[in-house]
Structure formats: C-alpha cells, structure tokens
Amino acid sequence: MDDNNNNRGSWSSKTGFLLAIIGSAVGLGNIWRYPYMLYKYGGGAFLIPYFVAIIIAGIPLLILEYTLGHKFRGSAPLSFKRAASKFEWVGWLPTFVAFVIMTFYSVILAWAVNYFGFAFTASWGNNTSEFFTKSFLKLSGGPFEINGFQFQILISLLVVWLINWFVTYKGISGGIEKLNKVLIPTLLVLMGIVVFKGVTLEGAKDGLNVLFTPDWSKLSDIKVWSGAFGQTFFSLSLALAAIITYSSYLPKKTDLNNSAMITAFANCGFEFFAAIGVFGILGHMAHLHNVPVTEVAGNGGVGLAFMVFPQVFSEMGAIGKVLGVIFFLAIISAGLTSSVSLLEAFSASVIEKTGVNRKKIVTIASLVCASISLVYVSGAGLYILDIVDHYLNSFLVIGTGFLEVIVVGWIIKPNNLREHSNKISIINVGSWWNIIIKYVAPVILGFILVASIYEEITKGYEGYPVKALLIYGVGTSILIVIATIVATVKKWPDNLVDDYDKFDED
Ligand code: PHE
C-alpha cells in the first residue's frame, strides 16, 4: 500500500548510505573514547573483551538493527511498534538515551573546535593538563560546584549546534548524505597522516607494545567487560536508535547483510587504526619523558585527547603544530557526522509520532538539546559528563541492547528478520544468528548488566560522592525512563502504524 511513509526521505545512493552509516559509527568514540578506554583498562588487556564484544554483540546486533529498520521502515519506536505492538517503548528508550548523549557529545566536539584553534600556535603552552582543567574548562572542585561559564566553549558549542541543526534540517539526501560525502574521505586522509607520523616517531614501538600485549589477568574484572561491550555499542552506534533510523531510509532492494559487515569492519578497523597512531604517540611521549608508557597519561581519562596529545604536539616543535591541527580537525570531522546521526535518530522518532514536519522538530530538538548541553560548559561540566557517560554507556545502552535481543529473540522471532535480510542480501546469515540473538547475547548482556550494577552499588564509580552518582547518573536515567513512558503513551497519527509499503508482500 502506498503510504504516509513516502515523504520521509531516502538516500540517493548506496554509497551515500554506507558513508552516512560509517559516518555515524566512526566518531569521537573511535578517536577520543577508544584510546582512553584502552588505556584505562590496561592497553592490550582490553582487546580480548573488545573483540568478543564485536563478534557476540556488535555484528549480530548490527544485522538486527539494519533489518528491523529496513523491514519496518521507521525510526526506532515506529519500527518496534510495527514489529511488536507492545514493545514500542524499546524504541523510545534508545531514542532518549541518544538525546542525552547528544547533549555532551556536542560539548566534546566544541572542545575540539577550540583546540583546533589553539593548535595553530600550540597556545596550550607547556603544562597542558593544567591548561585543560584550569584555564580552559575552569574545572571546579567537585561535581556540585557549578560555577561560571566558559565563553569560548559556549561560542564553539554554538557553531557545532548550528552545523548539526542545518545539516539535519536539510534532510537525508540533501543534508546528511552530503555532509558525509565530504567529511568521511577527509577524515581518512587526516587520520592516515596522524597514524603514519605516530608510528614513525621515536619510542613509538613501546607504545605499540602496550597496545598489543594482552594481560589475561584483567579478564576477571567485570569493569573491563562492561567497558568493552559499552564501547562496542557506542562505537557502532548500536542500541542508540541511529542504525535503525538510517536503514529505514534504504530502498527496497539493498544488501543488508553485506552492508552490516562493511560497517563493522570499517568502524572497528578505523578504531584500531586510530589506536595504533595514538599509542605510537603515547610511546613517543614516554620516550621524551623517560617514563613507562603506562604512566604518561596519569589518569587522563576523558582528558586523554585534550591533555596528553597537546603535550606531545608541543614538544615536537613545528611539525607538532601541523600534527595538532590535523588531529583536532580529524576529531571534528569524525564527531560531526556522528552527532548529526544522533540528532536525526531523535528527530525522526518525534517527527513520526507527532506528525509535525522535519524542519520544526529538528529546530526545536536542537534548541532544547543545545540548552541542556550548557550544563557541561560549567565548571563542574567534566565531572558531570564523566558520570553521565558512564551511566548511559554501562547501563542504559547495554540494557537497551539486552531488551532488543530479548524482544527480537522471543517476540518478533529472529527468523522473521533473518528471512527478510537473506532474501535481499548476497551473503546469507546462517541460523547461528538466531542462536546468538535468542540465547547467547541475552545471557552475556544480562550477566554483564547485573554484575556491573552490583559493582556500581558496592564500589561506586571513580571515587565520586554517592550523591553525585545518584543525582547525575541515576537521576538522568530515571528522567529517560519517564520520557520513554510519556512518549509511548502518546497516540500515533492515524494510519501511520499500519499503512506502509511492506516490502515483503509482493
Ligand atoms: N558511534 C559514535 C562514535 O563512535 C557515537 C554514536 C553513537 C553516534 C550512537 C550516533 C549514535 O563516536
């Protein structure tokens, strides 16, 4: 049947779609988050859980989300509603998590914009950690000391939001696809330069040794596992409504399975590639300071890219300035294509549920989200960001992934999706996929979830006061659940749920 869906936009080409979906996946998660997760969890130790996570959860869920979006042709809530009426909320949950992630994602991007400016003259000086926390962020003494706004961050945040808004406002082929066609090739060239330079620096090999030496003893630490699964989801844009939404704009005949594989390899390949450059540079830093690689970054955490890297660039003289400019430009290119996909995933859901047009929804969503992101421009911003990021990625994203595999495995039934994607794909997905979706992934994700909740309750997180964890972490999570309930209860526009071009039925 011809439907209400026809004016929802589509990709103009397969390449355009692939670039956009790779653009969503490759982002700050690959250049900013992955290296510090690796670093935090002992370098090579992280690689085993990370590869396990990609195989057990990453690729199977990617196929699941691609197919769900394509078959049911809607944003996450609409796709779930059409697939299993009672489980629409499983689509709203990631939609609101995406919204919250966008609030801080845009701020990190804004920092990168500022740092791109600083890089030309290395104006972060010689003590880059102090520069980042004291002069740049004006970091306060704790998560409740919210004082002052940093105007330079505010300005770059505005720029980031203007771009997000404009591109998403322009729609799928007119905005998002065009942005990705420019930024993804640019990013590849930029990171190619950084990695090439990184591995040829003196001392680089010590950094790479840390990256490539697995530490088996870490495997018993649940934090490493939940970190690895959280990272895999975040990095592949999974359980965050984006993939479902993007694949809903695909034409009828598309190779879903192959595209899912390409996305996984492109993203994880890029991530690993970036890590090689990053660890090469860390090795060089260790060499310059004559300390072990495991000590160069102190407890850099979220600040790794903004403290340790500028330090190395400063110490490299003229070439360091060039490298700094390229590095931050790469972060901006990678991040913009991802933040746009977050905004699109959120907006598409609201557009469909309210029936209000794209331009209005994107504008309102951008204004609200940008206003909330001001929280992170305050002196306590970095603490709040760290806590919110931890709660979303360790609990809500993994929790959503868990719900997705349960609902598809036991209610929608994996075969219904697998048959759909196999029919139009060159490579077939075997019945192993059913087993992963039905049994393996739920058990592993469920276990990680329970164990990490237990760990959180007994040990807290990074020494933050319990009150801060409750307010920023648990509080945000509760707000997301409330929003999910409110959005689910609202009525759908007439006929939208049932009337759509069911690709299957001819
Ligand atoms: N995958 C993105 C990254 O690695 C983050 C992201 C998650 C973007 C979910 C969109 C949706 O940075």
Short mmCIF file of C-alpha atoms and ligand atoms in Angstrom, two decimals:
data_model
loop_
_atom_site.label_atom_id
_atom_site.label_comp_id
_atom_site.label_asym_id
_atom_site.label_seq_id
_atom_site.Cartn_x
_atom_site.Cartn_y
_atom_site.Cartn_z
CA MET A 1 0.00 0.00 0.00
CA ASP A 2 1.19 3.49 -0.64
CA ASP A 3 1.59 5.29 2.49
CA ASN A 4 2.38 8.05 4.87
CA ASN A 5 5.96 7.00 4.56
CA ASN A 6 6.68 8.26 1.12
CA ASN A 7 7.69 11.73 2.11
CA ARG A 8 10.08 10.65 4.81
CA GLY A 9 13.19 10.91 2.65
CA SER A 10 15.70 8.39 1.38
CA TRP A 11 19.35 8.01 0.48
CA SER A 12 20.21 8.95 -3.05
CA SER A 13 22.71 6.12 -3.45
CA LYS A 14 24.04 3.04 -1.76
CA THR A 15 27.44 4.68 -1.36
CA GLY A 16 25.75 7.68 0.22
CA PHE A 17 24.04 5.44 2.72
CA LEU A 18 27.19 3.50 3.53
CA LEU A 19 29.17 6.67 4.03
CA ALA A 20 26.46 8.05 6.30
CA ILE A 21 26.23 4.94 8.42
CA ILE A 22 30.00 4.67 8.67
CA GLY A 23 29.96 8.37 9.50
CA SER A 24 27.59 7.67 12.35
CA ALA A 25 29.73 4.83 13.65
CA VAL A 26 33.12 6.45 13.25
CA GLY A 27 33.16 9.30 15.69
CA LEU A 28 34.53 10.62 18.93
CA GLY A 29 34.11 7.07 20.17
CA ASN A 30 36.90 5.96 17.86
CA ILE A 31 39.41 8.73 18.36
CA TRP A 32 38.63 10.14 21.76
CA ARG A 33 36.92 7.39 23.74
CA TYR A 34 38.51 4.16 22.50
CA PRO A 35 42.11 5.11 23.28
CA TYR A 36 41.27 6.19 26.80
CA MET A 37 39.22 3.07 27.44
CA LEU A 38 42.15 1.01 26.18
CA TYR A 39 44.49 3.00 28.33
CA LYS A 40 42.29 2.83 31.40
CA TYR A 41 41.82 -0.90 31.15
CA GLY A 42 45.45 -1.73 30.69
CA GLY A 43 46.10 -1.44 26.95
CA GLY A 44 46.12 -4.87 25.33
CA ALA A 45 44.03 -6.31 28.15
CA PHE A 46 41.05 -4.59 26.67
CA LEU A 47 41.43 -6.18 23.26
CA ILE A 48 40.09 -9.62 24.14
CA PRO A 49 36.76 -8.50 25.64
CA TYR A 50 36.55 -5.93 22.87
CA PHE A 51 36.82 -8.49 20.06
CA VAL A 52 34.49 -10.85 21.89
CA ALA A 53 32.00 -7.98 22.18
CA ILE A 54 32.21 -7.21 18.47
CA ILE A 55 31.57 -10.81 17.49
CA ILE A 56 28.93 -11.69 20.05
CA ALA A 57 27.04 -8.45 20.22
CA GLY A 58 28.35 -5.95 17.68
CA ILE A 59 27.89 -7.73 14.36
CA PRO A 60 24.70 -9.67 15.29
CA LEU A 61 23.04 -6.53 16.61
CA LEU A 62 24.11 -4.54 13.62
CA ILE A 63 22.35 -7.06 11.37
CA LEU A 64 19.35 -6.95 13.69
CA GLU A 65 19.03 -3.17 13.63
CA TYR A 66 19.67 -2.89 9.89
CA THR A 67 16.95 -5.40 9.18
CA LEU A 68 14.46 -4.05 11.70
CA GLY A 69 14.72 -0.55 10.28
CA HIS A 70 14.56 -1.75 6.69
CA LYS A 71 11.69 -4.17 7.13
CA PHE A 72 9.52 -1.93 9.28
CA ARG A 73 10.60 1.31 7.70
CA GLY A 74 10.55 3.58 10.67
CA SER A 75 12.62 5.21 13.35
CA ALA A 76 13.29 3.00 16.37
CA PRO A 77 9.91 3.47 18.15
CA LEU A 78 7.88 3.10 14.96
CA SER A 79 9.82 0.04 13.86
CA PHE A 80 9.28 -1.64 17.22
CA LYS A 81 5.65 -0.62 17.24
CA ARG A 82 5.12 -2.20 13.83
CA ALA A 83 7.10 -5.29 14.70
CA ALA A 84 5.67 -5.94 18.16
CA SER A 85 2.98 -3.54 19.20
CA LYS A 86 3.53 -3.78 22.94
CA PHE A 87 7.22 -3.04 22.67
CA GLU A 88 7.26 0.41 21.16
CA TRP A 89 8.98 1.61 24.33
CA VAL A 90 12.07 -0.46 23.46
CA GLY A 91 12.47 2.03 20.62
CA TRP A 92 11.94 5.11 22.76
CA LEU A 93 14.48 4.18 25.37
CA PRO A 94 17.48 4.43 23.00
CA THR A 95 15.92 7.49 21.38
CA PHE A 96 16.09 9.40 24.65
CA VAL A 97 19.50 8.00 25.51
CA ALA A 98 20.64 9.31 22.13
CA PHE A 99 19.21 12.67 23.05
CA VAL A 100 21.18 12.82 26.30
CA ILE A 101 24.36 11.58 24.64
CA MET A 102 23.95 14.39 22.15
CA THR A 103 23.98 16.92 24.99
CA PHE A 104 27.55 16.07 25.93
CA TYR A 105 28.78 14.78 22.59
CA SER A 106 28.31 18.26 21.21
CA VAL A 107 30.33 19.72 24.07
CA ILE A 108 33.32 17.46 23.45
CA LEU A 109 33.09 18.46 19.82
CA ALA A 110 33.08 22.07 20.93
CA TRP A 111 36.28 21.49 22.92
CA ALA A 112 37.80 20.02 19.77
CA VAL A 113 36.82 23.15 17.85
CA ASN A 114 38.60 25.30 20.42
CA TYR A 115 41.62 23.03 20.43
CA PHE A 116 41.76 23.12 16.67
CA GLY A 117 42.18 26.88 17.06
CA PHE A 118 44.81 26.53 19.78
CA ALA A 119 46.77 24.00 17.73
CA PHE A 120 47.99 26.57 15.19
CA THR A 121 50.13 28.26 17.80
CA ALA A 122 50.20 25.48 20.39
CA SER A 123 48.73 28.08 22.70
CA TRP A 124 48.04 25.44 25.35
CA GLY A 125 51.60 26.03 26.49
CA ASN A 126 53.84 23.57 28.25
CA ASN A 127 51.62 22.33 31.01
CA THR A 128 48.73 21.00 29.01
CA SER A 129 46.88 19.23 31.82
CA GLU A 130 46.79 22.39 33.82
CA PHE A 131 45.80 24.32 30.76
CA PHE A 132 42.92 21.93 30.01
CA THR A 133 41.49 21.70 33.50
CA LYS A 134 42.33 25.12 34.92
CA SER A 135 42.48 27.65 32.10
CA PHE A 136 40.23 26.01 29.56
CA LEU A 137 37.50 24.20 31.50
CA LYS A 138 37.99 26.12 34.74
CA LEU A 139 37.20 22.83 36.39
CA SER A 140 35.69 23.29 39.84
CA GLY A 141 36.49 21.31 42.97
CA GLY A 142 33.68 18.77 42.61
CA PRO A 143 30.55 17.77 40.74
CA PHE A 144 28.35 20.11 42.75
CA GLU A 145 30.42 23.24 42.39
CA ILE A 146 28.76 24.53 39.30
CA ASN A 147 30.31 27.90 38.74
CA GLY A 148 30.91 30.01 35.73
CA PHE A 149 30.54 29.51 32.02
CA GLN A 150 33.45 29.32 29.68
CA PHE A 151 32.61 31.70 26.92
CA GLN A 152 34.99 30.34 24.37
CA ILE A 153 33.42 26.90 24.76
CA LEU A 154 30.00 28.46 24.54
CA ILE A 155 30.84 30.03 21.20
CA SER A 156 32.21 26.86 19.68
CA LEU A 157 29.25 24.94 21.06
CA LEU A 158 27.04 27.32 19.18
CA VAL A 159 28.95 26.64 15.98
CA VAL A 160 28.62 22.88 16.49
CA TRP A 161 24.89 23.18 17.06
CA LEU A 162 24.39 25.39 14.04
CA ILE A 163 26.02 22.76 11.84
CA ASN A 164 24.06 19.91 13.48
CA TRP A 165 20.86 21.79 13.04
CA PHE A 166 21.47 22.91 9.47
CA VAL A 167 22.51 19.50 8.15
CA THR A 168 19.65 17.61 9.80
CA TYR A 169 17.19 20.31 8.81
CA LYS A 170 18.19 19.74 5.19
CA GLY A 171 17.16 16.11 5.43
CA ILE A 172 18.53 12.75 4.42
CA SER A 173 19.91 13.13 0.92
CA GLY A 174 20.01 16.93 0.95
CA GLY A 175 21.93 17.30 4.21
CA ILE A 176 23.21 14.22 5.99
CA GLU A 177 24.38 12.39 2.89
CA LYS A 178 26.22 15.44 1.55
CA LEU A 179 27.99 16.11 4.83
CA ASN A 180 29.25 12.54 4.98
CA LYS A 181 30.42 12.54 1.38
CA VAL A 182 32.76 15.37 2.24
CA LEU A 183 33.81 14.52 5.78
CA ILE A 184 34.45 10.78 5.62
CA PRO A 185 37.11 10.92 2.88
CA THR A 186 38.61 13.96 4.59
CA LEU A 187 38.78 12.08 7.86
CA LEU A 188 40.54 9.13 6.30
CA VAL A 189 43.26 11.32 4.86
CA LEU A 190 43.71 13.24 8.12
CA MET A 191 43.93 10.15 10.30
CA GLY A 192 46.19 8.49 7.75
CA ILE A 193 48.67 11.31 8.29
CA VAL A 194 48.38 11.16 12.09
CA VAL A 195 48.89 7.40 12.21
CA PHE A 196 51.77 7.42 9.75
CA LYS A 197 53.52 10.12 11.74
CA GLY A 198 52.58 8.44 15.04
CA VAL A 199 54.17 5.10 14.29
CA THR A 200 57.36 6.57 12.89
CA LEU A 201 58.15 8.65 15.98
CA GLU A 202 60.98 7.66 18.25
CA GLY A 203 59.71 5.40 21.03
CA ALA A 204 56.51 4.55 19.19
CA LYS A 205 57.28 0.88 19.43
CA ASP A 206 56.99 0.93 23.23
CA GLY A 207 53.52 2.34 22.93
CA LEU A 208 52.55 -0.30 20.40
CA ASN A 209 53.89 -3.00 22.70
CA VAL A 210 51.47 -1.88 25.38
CA LEU A 211 48.66 -1.91 22.86
CA PHE A 212 49.46 -5.38 21.60
CA THR A 213 50.28 -7.17 24.86
CA PRO A 214 47.15 -8.75 26.29
CA ASP A 215 47.01 -9.01 30.05
CA TRP A 216 44.98 -12.14 30.71
CA SER A 217 44.57 -11.38 34.40
CA LYS A 218 42.33 -8.44 33.58
CA LEU A 219 39.74 -10.77 32.14
CA SER A 220 38.28 -11.44 35.56
CA ASP A 221 37.43 -7.78 36.07
CA ILE A 222 33.80 -7.12 35.20
CA LYS A 223 34.51 -3.42 34.58
CA VAL A 224 36.74 -4.37 31.67
CA TRP A 225 33.94 -6.45 30.15
CA SER A 226 31.21 -3.91 30.61
CA GLY A 227 33.61 -1.26 29.34
CA ALA A 228 34.28 -3.35 26.22
CA PHE A 229 30.63 -4.03 25.49
CA GLY A 230 29.70 -0.42 26.21
CA GLN A 231 32.45 0.74 23.88
CA THR A 232 31.35 -1.64 21.12
CA PHE A 233 27.78 -0.42 21.29
CA PHE A 234 28.78 3.22 21.44
CA SER A 235 31.29 2.88 18.67
CA LEU A 236 28.99 1.03 16.31
CA SER A 237 26.15 3.43 17.17
CA LEU A 238 24.18 0.42 18.39
CA ALA A 239 21.26 0.44 20.80
CA LEU A 240 21.02 4.17 20.23
CA ALA A 241 18.30 4.29 17.60
CA ALA A 242 20.62 5.61 14.90
CA ILE A 243 21.19 2.47 12.82
CA ILE A 244 17.50 1.55 12.76
CA THR A 245 16.64 5.05 11.62
CA TYR A 246 19.32 5.24 8.94
CA SER A 247 18.45 1.86 7.44
CA SER A 248 14.78 2.81 7.32
CA TYR A 249 15.67 5.26 4.53
CA LEU A 250 17.02 2.49 2.29
CA PRO A 251 15.28 1.44 -0.90
CA LYS A 252 13.58 -1.92 -1.19
CA LYS A 253 16.43 -3.84 -2.74
CA THR A 254 19.53 -3.39 -0.67
CA ASP A 255 22.15 -5.76 0.50
CA LEU A 256 21.66 -5.56 4.25
CA ASN A 257 23.99 -8.28 5.48
CA ASN A 258 26.88 -7.15 3.39
CA SER A 259 26.39 -3.52 4.43
CA ALA A 260 26.31 -4.53 8.07
CA MET A 261 29.62 -6.35 7.68
CA ILE A 262 31.17 -3.43 5.84
CA THR A 263 30.06 -1.08 8.60
CA ALA A 264 31.51 -3.29 11.30
CA PHE A 265 34.84 -3.72 9.56
CA ALA A 266 35.13 -0.09 8.57
CA ASN A 267 34.36 1.15 12.05
CA CYS A 268 36.40 -1.30 14.07
CA GLY A 269 39.21 -1.20 11.54
CA PHE A 270 39.32 2.56 11.75
CA GLU A 271 39.17 2.45 15.51
CA PHE A 272 42.07 0.09 15.72
CA PHE A 273 43.97 2.05 13.12
CA ALA A 274 43.47 5.22 15.16
CA ALA A 275 44.58 3.41 18.30
CA ILE A 276 47.84 2.45 16.61
CA GLY A 277 48.55 6.10 15.92
CA VAL A 278 47.52 7.10 19.42
CA PHE A 279 49.68 4.51 21.14
CA GLY A 280 52.59 5.33 18.87
CA ILE A 281 52.32 8.93 20.04
CA LEU A 282 51.99 7.83 23.68
CA GLY A 283 55.13 5.75 23.23
CA HIS A 284 56.94 8.80 21.91
CA MET A 285 55.77 10.82 24.88
CA ALA A 286 57.06 8.13 27.26
CA HIS A 287 60.36 8.25 25.39
CA LEU A 288 60.62 12.03 25.73
CA HIS A 289 59.91 11.92 29.45
CA ASN A 290 61.78 8.75 30.09
CA VAL A 291 58.90 7.04 31.89
CA PRO A 292 56.96 3.84 31.15
CA VAL A 293 54.13 4.18 28.64
CA THR A 294 51.61 3.16 31.28
CA GLU A 295 52.47 6.29 33.20
CA VAL A 296 52.49 9.00 30.57
CA ALA A 297 48.84 9.79 30.78
CA GLY A 298 48.42 9.65 34.54
CA ASN A 299 44.71 9.20 34.94
CA GLY A 300 43.97 11.08 31.75
CA GLY A 301 40.55 9.51 31.31
CA VAL A 302 38.22 11.69 29.32
CA GLY A 303 41.00 14.23 29.04
CA LEU A 304 43.48 12.00 27.22
CA ALA A 305 42.98 13.61 23.84
CA PHE A 306 43.00 17.08 25.32
CA MET A 307 45.88 16.82 27.76
CA VAL A 308 48.36 14.21 26.64
CA PHE A 309 48.15 14.88 22.93
CA PRO A 310 48.67 18.62 23.06
CA GLN A 311 51.64 17.93 25.33
CA VAL A 312 53.26 15.72 22.72
CA PHE A 313 52.47 18.19 19.95
CA SER A 314 54.06 20.99 21.96
CA GLU A 315 57.20 19.01 22.44
CA MET A 316 57.52 18.21 18.76
CA GLY A 317 58.11 21.76 17.55
CA ALA A 318 56.84 22.94 14.16
CA ILE A 319 55.77 19.53 12.95
CA GLY A 320 53.79 19.18 16.19
CA LYS A 321 51.74 22.22 15.29
CA VAL A 322 50.82 20.74 11.94
CA LEU A 323 50.01 17.42 13.53
CA GLY A 324 47.91 19.11 16.21
CA VAL A 325 45.85 20.97 13.64
CA ILE A 326 45.30 17.77 11.68
CA PHE A 327 44.45 15.73 14.77
CA PHE A 328 41.76 18.09 16.03
CA LEU A 329 40.36 18.57 12.56
CA ALA A 330 40.05 14.78 12.35
CA ILE A 331 38.16 14.70 15.66
CA ILE A 332 35.80 17.39 14.43
CA SER A 333 35.17 15.63 11.10
CA ALA A 334 34.52 12.32 12.80
CA GLY A 335 32.34 13.81 15.50
CA LEU A 336 30.08 15.92 13.33
CA THR A 337 28.89 13.02 11.20
CA SER A 338 28.03 11.14 14.39
CA SER A 339 26.30 13.95 16.21
CA VAL A 340 24.15 14.56 13.17
CA SER A 341 23.06 10.92 13.27
CA LEU A 342 22.10 11.27 16.93
CA LEU A 343 20.00 14.31 16.13
CA GLU A 344 18.43 12.52 13.18
CA ALA A 345 17.60 9.41 15.23
CA PHE A 346 15.89 11.52 17.85
CA SER A 347 14.13 13.86 15.45
CA ALA A 348 12.85 11.09 13.17
CA SER A 349 11.10 9.42 16.11
CA VAL A 350 9.43 12.62 17.19
CA ILE A 351 8.50 13.60 13.62
CA GLU A 352 6.74 10.29 13.14
CA LYS A 353 4.99 10.23 16.47
CA THR A 354 3.73 13.81 16.38
CA GLY A 355 3.20 14.19 12.66
CA VAL A 356 4.89 17.60 12.84
CA ASN A 357 7.28 18.37 9.98
CA ARG A 358 11.03 17.81 9.97
CA LYS A 359 12.05 21.46 9.95
CA LYS A 360 10.08 22.30 13.07
CA ILE A 361 11.07 19.23 15.03
CA VAL A 362 14.75 19.49 14.16
CA THR A 363 14.77 23.14 15.16
CA ILE A 364 13.04 22.55 18.48
CA ALA A 365 15.13 19.47 19.27
CA SER A 366 18.33 21.39 18.54
CA LEU A 367 17.30 24.31 20.71
CA VAL A 368 16.32 22.14 23.67
CA CYS A 369 19.33 19.87 23.40
CA ALA A 370 21.75 22.76 22.96
CA SER A 371 20.31 24.46 26.04
CA ILE A 372 20.76 21.35 28.14
CA SER A 373 24.31 20.95 26.90
CA LEU A 374 25.15 24.22 28.67
CA VAL A 375 25.35 22.16 31.88
CA TYR A 376 28.66 20.81 30.65
CA VAL A 377 30.03 24.24 29.93
CA SER A 378 30.02 24.95 33.66
CA GLY A 379 32.96 24.42 35.99
CA ALA A 380 31.61 21.02 37.03
CA GLY A 381 31.00 20.03 33.41
CA LEU A 382 33.75 17.47 33.12
CA TYR A 383 32.65 15.60 36.25
CA ILE A 384 29.03 15.54 35.21
CA LEU A 385 29.98 14.43 31.73
CA ASP A 386 32.09 11.59 33.06
CA ILE A 387 29.29 10.35 35.34
CA VAL A 388 26.51 10.65 32.75
CA ASP A 389 28.64 8.99 30.06
CA HIS A 390 29.39 6.13 32.44
CA TYR A 391 25.75 5.55 33.40
CA LEU A 392 24.44 5.72 29.88
CA ASN A 393 27.08 3.54 28.31
CA SER A 394 27.43 0.99 31.09
CA PHE A 395 23.79 0.55 31.95
CA LEU A 396 21.27 2.08 29.59
CA VAL A 397 22.93 1.27 26.30
CA ILE A 398 23.80 -2.28 27.32
CA GLY A 399 20.33 -2.56 28.87
CA THR A 400 18.72 -1.47 25.61
CA GLY A 401 20.83 -3.97 23.69
CA PHE A 402 19.63 -6.63 26.11
CA LEU A 403 15.98 -5.64 25.61
CA GLU A 404 16.42 -5.62 21.84
CA VAL A 405 17.73 -9.15 21.69
CA ILE A 406 15.05 -10.37 24.08
CA VAL A 407 12.22 -8.77 22.11
CA VAL A 408 13.58 -9.89 18.74
CA GLY A 409 14.64 -13.29 20.02
CA TRP A 410 11.45 -14.18 21.78
CA ILE A 411 8.63 -11.97 20.50
CA ILE A 412 9.41 -10.86 16.94
CA LYS A 413 11.39 -14.08 16.35
CA PRO A 414 14.82 -13.93 14.71
CA ASN A 415 13.74 -15.89 11.64
CA ASN A 416 11.33 -13.16 10.62
CA LEU A 417 14.20 -10.74 10.34
CA ARG A 418 16.74 -13.18 9.01
CA GLU A 419 14.49 -14.30 6.17
CA HIS A 420 13.88 -10.69 5.23
CA SER A 421 17.54 -9.78 5.06
CA ASN A 422 18.66 -13.03 3.42
CA LYS A 423 16.13 -12.55 0.66
CA ILE A 424 17.73 -9.31 -0.47
CA SER A 425 21.35 -9.88 0.53
CA ILE A 426 24.19 -11.52 -1.35
CA ILE A 427 25.64 -13.25 1.66
CA ASN A 428 23.24 -15.26 3.79
CA VAL A 429 23.21 -15.15 7.54
CA GLY A 430 23.03 -18.68 8.93
CA SER A 431 20.93 -19.96 11.78
CA TRP A 432 23.83 -19.28 14.16
CA TRP A 433 22.46 -15.77 14.21
CA ASN A 434 19.15 -16.95 15.72
CA ILE A 435 21.06 -18.69 18.48
CA ILE A 436 23.11 -15.61 19.27
CA ILE A 437 20.07 -13.33 19.35
CA LYS A 438 17.92 -15.74 21.32
CA TYR A 439 20.36 -17.18 23.82
CA VAL A 440 23.97 -16.10 23.72
CA ALA A 441 23.59 -12.32 23.60
CA PRO A 442 20.81 -12.13 26.22
CA VAL A 443 22.77 -14.28 28.65
CA ILE A 444 26.01 -12.35 28.23
CA LEU A 445 24.45 -8.90 28.17
CA GLY A 446 22.20 -9.82 31.10
CA PHE A 447 25.15 -11.07 33.09
CA ILE A 448 27.26 -8.01 32.38
CA LEU A 449 24.38 -5.77 33.29
CA VAL A 450 23.65 -7.43 36.61
CA ALA A 451 27.32 -7.74 37.51
CA SER A 452 28.06 -4.12 36.70
CA ILE A 453 25.04 -2.88 38.62
CA TYR A 454 26.25 -4.91 41.58
CA GLU A 455 29.76 -3.49 41.16
CA GLU A 456 28.36 0.03 40.99
CA ILE A 457 26.30 -0.42 44.14
CA THR A 458 29.14 -1.93 46.10
CA LYS A 459 32.05 0.13 44.80
CA GLY A 460 30.69 3.29 43.20
CA TYR A 461 32.49 4.88 40.29
CA GLU A 462 35.87 6.59 40.21
CA GLY A 463 35.53 7.78 43.79
CA TYR A 464 32.71 10.23 43.06
CA PRO A 465 30.43 11.00 46.03
CA VAL A 466 27.37 8.75 46.06
CA LYS A 467 25.14 11.78 45.94
CA ALA A 468 26.70 12.88 42.65
CA LEU A 469 26.22 9.43 41.15
CA LEU A 470 22.62 9.38 42.30
CA ILE A 471 21.75 12.82 41.04
CA TYR A 472 23.60 12.90 37.73
CA GLY A 473 23.75 9.22 36.88
CA VAL A 474 20.66 7.62 38.37
CA GLY A 475 18.69 10.86 38.06
CA THR A 476 19.33 11.16 34.33
CA SER A 477 18.47 7.51 33.86
CA ILE A 478 15.16 7.97 35.67
CA LEU A 479 14.31 11.01 33.54
CA ILE A 480 14.99 8.94 30.44
CA VAL A 481 12.63 6.23 31.66
CA ILE A 482 9.91 8.79 32.40
CA ALA A 483 10.32 10.34 28.94
CA THR A 484 10.09 6.86 27.44
CA ILE A 485 6.80 6.21 29.20
CA VAL A 486 5.33 9.58 28.24
CA ALA A 487 6.31 9.19 24.58
CA THR A 488 4.96 5.65 24.42
CA VAL A 489 1.59 6.61 25.87
CA LYS A 490 1.00 9.33 23.29
CA LYS A 491 -1.22 8.35 20.36
CA TRP A 492 0.18 7.79 16.86
CA PRO A 493 -1.13 9.82 13.93
CA ASP A 494 -3.97 7.99 12.19
CA ASN A 495 -2.97 5.07 9.98
CA LEU A 496 0.75 5.58 10.38
CA VAL A 497 1.38 2.36 12.22
CA ASP A 498 -0.32 0.01 9.79
CA ASP A 499 -0.11 1.76 6.46
CA TYR A 500 3.29 1.42 4.97
CA ASP A 501 4.85 -0.18 1.98
CA LYS A 502 5.50 -3.67 3.25
CA PHE A 503 8.42 -4.67 1.09
CA ASP A 504 7.69 -8.28 1.87
CA GLU A 505 4.25 -8.54 0.48
CA ASP A 506 4.70 -8.63 -3.23
N1 PHE B 1 29.35 5.86 17.13
C1 PHE B 1 29.62 7.19 17.54
C2 PHE B 1 31.07 7.30 17.95
O1 PHE B 1 31.79 6.36 17.94
C3 PHE B 1 28.73 7.66 18.63
C4 PHE B 1 27.31 7.50 18.29
C5 PHE B 1 26.53 6.61 18.96
C6 PHE B 1 26.74 8.20 17.27
C7 PHE B 1 25.23 6.41 18.61
C8 PHE B 1 25.44 8.02 16.93
C9 PHE B 1 24.68 7.12 17.58
O2 PHE B 1 31.51 8.34 18.29
#
